[in-house]
Amino acid sequence: MLNFTFKNQTEILFGKGQVSEIASRLPIDANVLLLYGGGSIKKNGVYDQVTDALKNTRFVEFAGVEPNPTFETLMKAVNVVREEKVNFILAVGGGSVIDGAKFIAAAHNFEGDAWDILTKKAAFENPLPVGAVLTLPATGSESNGNSVVTKKATSQKRAFGSPTLQPVFAVLDPVYTFSLPTRQVSNGVVDAFVHVIEQYLTYSVNAPLQDRFAESILQTLISEGPKALAEPENYDVRANVMWSATMALNGLIGAGVPQDWSTHMIGHELTALYNMDHAQTLAVVLPALMYVQQDKKKDKILQLGERVFGIVDGNDGSRIDRTIKAVQDFFEQMGVSTRLSGYGLDEEAVDAAVANLEKNGLTALGEHGDINLEKAREILRLAV
Ligand code: NZQ
Ligand code: ZN
C-alpha cells in the first residue's frame, strides 16, 4: 500500500428532512450566498425548503450556474460576494453548482486574474467556507475538495482542488433526487461508476481493503442504477445510489492506491469542445481506454471481470474482452451511448480533442503517465 493522509471534514446530513439542520451548522454571524443553477430547485420544492431553513439567516441569492459551470458566470458571483460581504456559500444543486461554489470561495479575495487558480495552480488564501445541499448524486463534489470550471471564451475545462474547499456539511436527502430527468439519473450512475474505476483499475499495490470497497460500490451501482430508472420514487433505491456516489469520490477508496483519471482528462476536452455531458464523455472513453491499456491493466481487468461481473471461464484474452463488453453494456443499459457517433461526432472530434489535450499540456496521462497524444488518439478513434 502507498503512503497516504486521509481526512474528510464534511459532515454528512443524510436522509429525509435533514435540510432543517443547516441553520444550526452555519456561523453565528452568517451572511450566506445561496447559489443555485437553472431553476430545477424552484420546481421541485427544494428552494422552498432551503429558504425556510434559512428564515432567520441573512442571505443573498445567485442563480444561473450552468451545467459545466463557466468562469464567466462564476466571476459575476464573486462580485456579489465582494459587494455583499458574504462569509458563507451554500450551494444547492448538482456537481456544477457545488464546484462553482468552491471556485467562488477560492476567488473571492484573489488579486489578479482568477483563471490562474485553474491553469497555473495560483495560490489563494482564506477561502470562504462552503456547505452543500445535493440534488444530483454523481460527482462526489459534496464531500471532496475538487472543482472543475470551464472558460467559455477559450473552450478550456480545467480542474483544481484543495482540502480547504471541501464542504463543511452536505445535506443528502434522497427525496430531492426524485425529480431528476432520466438523462441525469443515468449520468450520475455512470459518473460514479467511472470514479471508482479511475481509482481501482490500475495495478495492484496489495491493498485488498480498497479493492473490496471499490468492488462493493460498483456492484451497488450496477444493481441499483437500473432500478433508479425504473422506479424513480423508490426512496431506498435513491438512497443507495446517493450514498454510493458520495463514497465513490470522497477520498476513502483512493487512499493508498495508484489512480488513473485519464478517462476524465480526455473526456473533459470533449465537453469543452462539444458540450457533451460529463458522464457521456466517460462512457465513450472508458471502454476504448480499457482496450488500449489492457496490457498495463490486465490483472485488475481480470479481477473486475471475476468479482463484479462473474466472468471466470475462458482464457485471459477472452475474459478481458468480455469484461470490457460488460462495462460497455452497463453504460448502454443506463441509456448512455458509448460511441462518439451516438452524439453526432466523428473523426474530426478526435483531432480536435487531441489538439486540445496538447494545448493544455496533457500529454502524459494515466497511472503510468504513458498515455501520450498518440495513445489518446488511438483511444478516441476506437470510440468513434
Ligand atoms: O441547473 P438546474 O436547473 O439545477 O438543473 C440541473 C442541470 O441542468 C439538473 N438537476 C440537478 N438536480 C436536479 C436537476 N433537475 C431536476 N431535479 C433535480 N433534483 O441536472 C443538470 C445537470 O446538473 P450538473 O450539476 O451539471 O450535473 P453533475 O452533478 O453531473 O455535475 C457535473 C459537473 O461536475 C464536474 C463535471 O466536470 C461537470 O462540470 N465534476 C466534478 C467533480 C468533483 N467536484 O469532484 C468530479 C467529476 O468527475 C466531474 O468532473
Ligand atoms: Zn466524473
Coordinates of C-alpha atoms and ligand atoms in Angstrom, one line a residue:
M1 CA 0.0 0.0 0.0
L2 CA 1.2 3.5 -0.7
N3 CA 1.6 6.2 2.0
F4 CA -1.4 8.4 2.4
T5 CA -3.1 11.0 4.6
F6 CA -6.8 10.9 4.9
K7 CA -9.2 13.4 6.4
N8 CA -12.7 14.1 5.3
Q9 CA -14.1 17.2 7.0
T10 CA -17.6 17.0 5.5
E11 CA -20.4 16.4 8.0
I12 CA -23.0 14.3 6.0
L13 CA -26.6 15.0 6.9
F14 CA -28.3 12.1 5.3
G15 CA -32.0 11.4 4.8
K16 CA -35.5 12.8 4.6
G17 CA -35.9 16.3 6.1
Q18 CA -32.3 16.8 7.0
V19 CA -32.2 20.2 5.4
S20 CA -33.8 21.6 8.7
E21 CA -30.4 21.0 10.3
I22 CA -28.5 23.5 8.2
A23 CA -29.1 26.7 10.2
S24 CA -27.5 25.1 13.2
R25 CA -24.4 24.4 11.2
L26 CA -23.9 28.0 10.0
P27 CA -21.6 30.5 11.7
I28 CA -23.5 32.7 14.2
D29 CA -22.8 35.9 12.1
A30 CA -23.6 34.1 8.8
N31 CA -24.2 36.2 5.7
V32 CA -24.9 33.5 3.1
L33 CA -24.7 33.3 -0.6
L34 CA -27.4 30.9 -1.7
L35 CA -26.0 29.6 -5.0
Y36 CA -28.0 27.5 -7.5
G37 CA -28.4 26.5 -11.1
G38 CA -31.1 27.0 -13.8
G39 CA -34.1 26.7 -11.6
S40 CA -34.9 23.0 -11.0
I41 CA -34.9 23.7 -7.3
K42 CA -37.8 26.1 -7.7
K43 CA -39.9 23.4 -9.4
N44 CA -39.3 20.5 -7.1
G45 CA -39.7 22.4 -3.8
V46 CA -36.1 22.3 -2.7
Y47 CA -35.7 26.0 -2.9
D48 CA -38.7 26.5 -0.5
Q49 CA -37.3 24.0 2.0
V50 CA -33.9 25.6 1.9
T51 CA -35.2 29.2 2.3
D52 CA -37.4 28.0 5.1
A53 CA -34.4 26.6 6.8
L54 CA -32.7 30.0 6.4
K55 CA -35.6 32.1 7.6
N56 CA -33.6 33.5 10.5
T57 CA -30.4 33.8 8.5
R58 CA -29.2 36.7 6.3
F59 CA -28.7 35.6 2.7
V60 CA -28.5 36.8 -0.8
E61 CA -29.1 34.7 -3.9
F62 CA -27.2 34.0 -7.1
A63 CA -28.9 31.8 -9.7
G64 CA -27.9 30.6 -13.1
V65 CA -24.8 28.5 -12.6
E66 CA -24.8 26.4 -15.7
P67 CA -24.1 22.6 -16.1
N68 CA -20.3 22.6 -16.6
P69 CA -20.0 26.0 -14.7
T70 CA -18.3 28.8 -16.6
F71 CA -15.6 31.1 -15.3
E72 CA -17.5 33.9 -16.8
T73 CA -20.7 33.3 -14.7
L74 CA -18.8 32.5 -11.6
M75 CA -16.9 35.7 -11.7
K76 CA -20.2 37.6 -11.6
A77 CA -21.0 35.7 -8.4
V78 CA -17.5 36.6 -7.0
N79 CA -18.6 40.3 -7.4
V80 CA -21.8 39.7 -5.4
V81 CA -19.8 38.0 -2.7
R82 CA -17.4 41.0 -2.5
E83 CA -20.2 43.6 -2.6
E84 CA -22.4 41.9 -0.1
K85 CA -19.6 40.9 2.2
V86 CA -20.8 37.2 2.1
N87 CA -19.0 34.9 4.6
F88 CA -20.5 31.5 3.7
I89 CA -21.6 29.9 0.4
L90 CA -24.5 27.5 0.4
A91 CA -24.5 25.5 -2.9
V92 CA -27.9 23.9 -3.7
G93 CA -27.7 21.6 -6.7
G94 CA -25.5 19.1 -8.5
G95 CA -21.8 19.0 -9.1
S96 CA -21.8 22.1 -11.2
V97 CA -23.2 24.3 -8.5
I98 CA -21.0 22.8 -5.8
D99 CA -17.9 23.1 -7.9
G100 CA -18.9 26.7 -8.7
A101 CA -19.2 27.5 -5.0
K102 CA -15.7 26.2 -4.4
F103 CA -14.3 28.3 -7.2
I104 CA -16.1 31.4 -5.8
A105 CA -14.8 30.6 -2.4
A106 CA -11.3 30.5 -3.6
A107 CA -11.5 33.5 -5.9
H108 CA -13.3 36.0 -3.6
N109 CA -10.1 37.6 -2.3
F110 CA -7.7 36.6 -5.1
E111 CA -6.0 39.6 -6.7
G112 CA -5.2 39.3 -10.4
D113 CA -6.8 37.0 -12.9
A114 CA -8.6 34.3 -11.0
W115 CA -8.3 31.9 -14.1
D116 CA -4.7 31.4 -12.9
I117 CA -6.1 29.4 -10.0
L118 CA -7.1 26.8 -12.6
T119 CA -4.3 27.0 -15.1
K120 CA -1.3 28.0 -13.0
K121 CA -2.3 26.5 -9.7
A122 CA -2.0 30.0 -8.3
A123 CA -2.3 30.1 -4.5
F124 CA -5.3 31.6 -2.8
E125 CA -5.8 32.5 0.8
N126 CA -8.7 32.3 3.3
P127 CA -11.3 30.7 1.1
L128 CA -14.9 31.1 2.3
P129 CA -16.5 28.1 3.9
V130 CA -18.9 26.1 1.7
G131 CA -21.9 24.0 2.5
A132 CA -23.9 21.8 0.1
V133 CA -27.4 20.6 -0.5
L134 CA -27.1 17.9 -3.1
T135 CA -29.8 17.3 -5.7
L136 CA -27.9 15.1 -8.1
P137 CA -25.8 12.2 -6.9
A138 CA -22.8 11.9 -9.3
T139 CA -19.7 13.8 -8.8
G140 CA -18.9 13.4 -5.1
S141 CA -18.3 17.2 -5.1
E142 CA -20.4 17.5 -1.9
S143 CA -17.7 15.7 0.0
N144 CA -14.4 16.4 -1.7
G145 CA -12.2 19.4 -2.4
N146 CA -12.3 19.3 -6.2
S147 CA -13.8 21.8 -8.7
V148 CA -14.0 21.8 -12.4
V149 CA -14.6 25.1 -14.3
T150 CA -14.9 25.9 -18.0
K151 CA -13.7 29.1 -19.7
K152 CA -16.2 29.7 -22.5
A153 CA -14.0 32.1 -24.3
T154 CA -11.2 29.6 -24.9
S155 CA -13.1 26.2 -24.7
Q156 CA -11.0 25.1 -21.8
K157 CA -12.3 22.9 -19.0
R158 CA -9.8 22.8 -16.1
A159 CA -9.8 21.3 -12.6
F160 CA -8.3 22.4 -9.3
G161 CA -8.7 21.4 -5.7
S162 CA -7.8 21.9 -2.1
P163 CA -8.9 20.3 1.1
T164 CA -9.7 23.8 2.3
L165 CA -12.6 24.0 -0.2
Q166 CA -14.3 20.8 0.9
P167 CA -17.8 21.5 2.1
V168 CA -18.2 21.6 5.9
F169 CA -21.5 19.9 5.6
A170 CA -23.6 18.3 2.9
V171 CA -27.3 17.5 3.0
L172 CA -28.1 14.3 1.2
D173 CA -31.9 13.9 1.0
P174 CA -32.7 11.2 -1.5
V175 CA -36.2 12.7 -2.0
Y176 CA -34.6 15.6 -3.7
T177 CA -33.5 13.3 -6.5
F178 CA -37.0 12.1 -7.4
S179 CA -37.4 14.9 -9.8
L180 CA -34.2 14.2 -11.8
P181 CA -34.7 13.8 -15.6
T182 CA -33.8 10.3 -16.7
R183 CA -30.7 11.6 -18.5
Q184 CA -29.3 13.0 -15.3
V185 CA -30.0 9.8 -13.3
S186 CA -28.1 7.9 -15.9
N187 CA -25.3 10.4 -16.0
G188 CA -24.9 10.3 -12.2
V189 CA -24.6 6.5 -12.1
V190 CA -22.1 6.4 -14.9
D191 CA -20.0 9.2 -13.4
A192 CA -19.9 7.5 -10.0
F193 CA -19.0 4.1 -11.6
V194 CA -16.1 5.7 -13.5
H195 CA -14.9 7.5 -10.4
V196 CA -14.5 4.1 -8.8
I197 CA -12.8 2.7 -11.9
E198 CA -10.3 5.6 -12.0
Q199 CA -9.1 4.6 -8.5
Y200 CA -9.3 0.8 -8.9
L201 CA -8.5 -0.2 -12.4
T202 CA -4.7 0.4 -12.2
Y203 CA -2.2 -2.1 -10.8
S204 CA -2.1 -3.9 -7.5
V205 CA -0.3 -2.4 -4.5
N206 CA -1.6 -5.1 -2.2
A207 CA -4.5 -3.0 -0.9
P208 CA -7.3 -5.6 -0.7
L209 CA -9.5 -3.4 1.5
Q210 CA -9.5 -0.6 -1.0
D211 CA -10.2 -3.1 -3.8
R212 CA -13.2 -4.6 -1.9
F213 CA -14.6 -1.1 -1.1
A214 CA -14.4 -0.3 -4.8
E215 CA -16.0 -3.5 -5.9
S216 CA -18.8 -3.1 -3.5
I217 CA -19.6 0.4 -4.8
L218 CA -19.5 -0.9 -8.4
Q219 CA -21.8 -3.8 -7.5
T220 CA -24.3 -1.5 -5.8
L221 CA -24.4 0.9 -8.7
I222 CA -24.9 -2.0 -11.2
S223 CA -27.8 -3.3 -9.2
E224 CA -29.4 0.0 -8.1
G225 CA -28.8 2.2 -11.2
P226 CA -31.3 0.5 -13.4
K227 CA -33.8 0.4 -10.6
A228 CA -33.5 4.1 -10.2
L229 CA -34.5 4.5 -13.8
A230 CA -37.4 2.1 -13.5
E231 CA -38.7 3.3 -10.1
P232 CA -37.9 7.0 -9.8
E233 CA -39.7 7.4 -6.5
N234 CA -38.3 4.4 -4.7
Y235 CA -36.6 6.1 -1.7
D236 CA -34.4 3.2 -0.8
V237 CA -33.0 2.8 -4.3
R238 CA -32.4 6.6 -4.5
A239 CA -30.7 6.5 -1.1
N240 CA -28.4 3.7 -2.1
V241 CA -27.4 5.4 -5.4
M242 CA -26.8 8.7 -3.5
W243 CA -24.6 7.2 -0.9
S244 CA -22.7 5.2 -3.5
A245 CA -21.9 8.3 -5.5
T246 CA -20.6 10.1 -2.4
M247 CA -18.5 7.2 -1.3
A248 CA -17.0 6.8 -4.8
L249 CA -15.2 10.1 -4.6
N250 CA -14.8 11.2 -1.0
G251 CA -11.2 10.1 -0.8
L252 CA -11.7 6.8 1.0
I253 CA -11.3 4.3 -1.8
G254 CA -8.4 6.2 -3.4
A255 CA -6.3 6.4 -0.3
G256 CA -3.1 4.4 -0.6
V257 CA -3.6 3.2 -4.2
P258 CA -2.5 4.5 -7.6
Q259 CA -5.0 6.5 -9.6
D260 CA -5.6 6.9 -13.3
W261 CA -8.0 9.8 -14.2
S262 CA -7.1 9.7 -17.9
T263 CA -10.7 8.9 -18.9
H264 CA -11.7 12.1 -17.1
M265 CA -9.0 14.2 -18.6
I266 CA -9.7 13.1 -22.2
G267 CA -13.5 13.4 -21.5
H268 CA -13.2 17.0 -20.3
E269 CA -11.9 18.0 -23.7
L270 CA -15.0 16.6 -25.4
T271 CA -17.2 18.6 -23.0
A272 CA -15.2 21.7 -23.5
L273 CA -15.4 21.4 -27.3
Y274 CA -18.9 19.9 -27.9
N275 CA -20.7 20.5 -24.6
M276 CA -21.3 16.7 -24.2
D277 CA -22.5 15.9 -20.7
H278 CA -19.6 14.9 -18.4
A279 CA -20.8 11.3 -18.0
Q280 CA -21.4 10.9 -21.7
T281 CA -17.7 11.6 -22.4
L282 CA -16.7 9.0 -19.8
A283 CA -19.0 6.3 -21.3
V284 CA -17.3 7.0 -24.7
V285 CA -13.7 7.0 -23.5
L286 CA -13.5 4.3 -20.8
P287 CA -14.3 1.1 -22.8
A288 CA -11.8 2.2 -25.5
L289 CA -9.2 3.1 -23.0
M290 CA -9.5 -0.3 -21.2
Y291 CA -9.0 -1.9 -24.6
V292 CA -5.9 0.1 -25.5
Q293 CA -4.4 -0.1 -21.9
Q294 CA -5.3 -3.8 -21.4
D295 CA -1.7 -5.0 -21.1
K296 CA -0.9 -2.5 -18.3
K297 CA -4.3 -3.1 -16.6
K298 CA -4.5 -6.8 -17.2
D299 CA -4.6 -8.1 -13.6
K300 CA -7.2 -5.5 -12.5
I301 CA -9.4 -6.0 -15.5
L302 CA -9.4 -9.8 -14.8
Q303 CA -10.2 -9.1 -11.1
L304 CA -13.0 -6.7 -12.1
G305 CA -14.5 -9.3 -14.5
E306 CA -14.4 -12.0 -11.9
R307 CA -15.6 -10.2 -8.8
V308 CA -18.0 -7.7 -10.2
F309 CA -19.3 -9.3 -13.4
G310 CA -18.8 -13.0 -12.6
I311 CA -16.6 -13.6 -15.6
V312 CA -14.4 -16.6 -14.7
D313 CA -14.1 -19.1 -17.5
G314 CA -12.1 -18.8 -20.7
N315 CA -8.6 -17.6 -21.3
D316 CA -7.3 -14.2 -20.2
G317 CA -7.9 -12.5 -23.6
S318 CA -11.5 -13.6 -23.8
R319 CA -12.1 -12.6 -20.1
I320 CA -10.7 -9.2 -20.8
D321 CA -12.8 -8.7 -23.9
R322 CA -16.0 -9.8 -22.1
T323 CA -15.2 -7.6 -19.1
I324 CA -14.8 -4.5 -21.4
K325 CA -18.1 -5.5 -23.1
A326 CA -19.8 -5.9 -19.7
V327 CA -18.8 -2.3 -18.8
Q328 CA -20.0 -1.0 -22.1
D329 CA -23.3 -2.9 -21.8
F330 CA -23.9 -1.5 -18.4
F331 CA -23.5 2.1 -19.7
E332 CA -25.8 1.3 -22.6
Q333 CA -28.3 -0.3 -20.3
M334 CA -28.3 3.0 -18.3
G335 CA -29.1 4.8 -21.6
V336 CA -25.7 6.4 -22.1
S337 CA -24.2 5.9 -25.6
T338 CA -20.6 4.6 -25.6
R339 CA -19.8 5.9 -29.2
L340 CA -18.9 9.3 -30.3
S341 CA -21.2 8.8 -33.3
G342 CA -24.0 8.4 -30.7
Y343 CA -23.6 12.2 -30.2
G344 CA -23.2 13.1 -33.8
L345 CA -19.4 13.3 -33.7
D346 CA -16.8 11.7 -36.0
E347 CA -13.0 11.6 -36.7
E348 CA -12.9 15.4 -36.7
A349 CA -13.7 15.4 -33.0
V350 CA -10.8 13.1 -32.4
D351 CA -8.4 15.6 -33.9
A352 CA -9.9 18.5 -32.1
A353 CA -9.8 16.7 -28.7
V354 CA -6.2 15.6 -29.2
A355 CA -5.2 19.2 -30.2
N356 CA -6.9 20.5 -27.0
L357 CA -5.0 17.9 -24.9
E358 CA -1.8 19.2 -26.4
K359 CA -2.7 22.8 -25.9
N360 CA -3.4 22.1 -22.2
G361 CA -0.2 20.1 -21.8
L362 CA -2.0 16.9 -21.0
T363 CA 0.5 14.6 -22.8
A364 CA 1.4 12.0 -20.2
L365 CA -1.9 10.7 -18.6
G366 CA -2.8 7.7 -16.6
E367 CA -1.3 5.8 -13.7
H368 CA 2.0 5.3 -15.6
G369 CA 2.0 8.6 -17.4
D370 CA 2.1 6.6 -20.7
I371 CA -1.0 7.9 -22.4
N372 CA 0.6 10.4 -24.8
L373 CA -1.2 12.2 -27.6
E374 CA -0.7 9.2 -29.9
K375 CA -2.4 6.8 -27.5
A376 CA -5.2 9.3 -26.8
R377 CA -5.8 9.5 -30.5
E378 CA -5.9 5.7 -30.7
I379 CA -8.4 5.6 -27.8
L380 CA -10.7 8.2 -29.3
R381 CA -10.5 6.6 -32.8
L382 CA -11.7 3.3 -31.3
A383 CA -14.6 5.1 -29.8
V384 CA -15.9 6.8 -32.9
Ligands
NZQ1 O1 -29.3 23.8 -13.1 P1 -30.5 23.2 -12.6 O2 -31.8 23.8 -13.0 O3 -30.5 22.9 -11.1 O4 -30.6 21.7 -13.4 C1 -29.6 20.7 -13.3 C2 -28.7 20.6 -14.5 O5 -29.4 21.1 -15.7 C3 -30.2 19.4 -13.2 N1 -30.6 18.9 -11.9 C4 -29.8 18.8 -10.8 N2 -30.5 18.3 -9.8 C5 -31.8 18.2 -10.2 C6 -31.9 18.6 -11.6 N3 -33.0 18.5 -12.3 C7 -34.1 18.1 -11.7 N4 -34.1 17.6 -10.4 C8 -33.0 17.7 -9.6 N5 -33.0 17.2 -8.4 O6 -29.3 18.5 -13.7 C9 -28.5 19.2 -14.7 C10 -27.0 18.8 -14.5 O7 -26.5 19.3 -13.3 P2 -24.9 19.3 -13.0 O8 -24.7 19.9 -11.7 O9 -24.2 19.9 -14.2 O10 -24.5 17.7 -13.1 P3 -23.4 16.9 -12.3 O11 -23.8 16.8 -10.9 O12 -23.3 15.7 -13.1 O13 -22.1 17.8 -12.4 C11 -21.3 17.9 -13.5 C12 -20.1 18.8 -13.3 O14 -19.3 18.3 -12.2 C13 -17.9 18.1 -12.7 C14 -18.2 17.8 -14.2 O15 -17.0 18.0 -14.9 C15 -19.3 18.8 -14.5 O16 -18.7 20.1 -14.7 N6 -17.2 17.1 -11.9 C16 -16.9 17.4 -10.6 C17 -16.1 16.5 -9.9 C18 -15.7 16.9 -8.5 N7 -16.0 18.1 -8.0 O17 -15.1 16.0 -7.8 C19 -15.7 15.3 -10.4 C20 -16.4 14.8 -11.6 O18 -15.6 13.9 -12.2 C21 -16.8 15.9 -12.5 O19 -15.7 16.3 -13.4
ZN2 ZN -16.6 12.4 -13.1

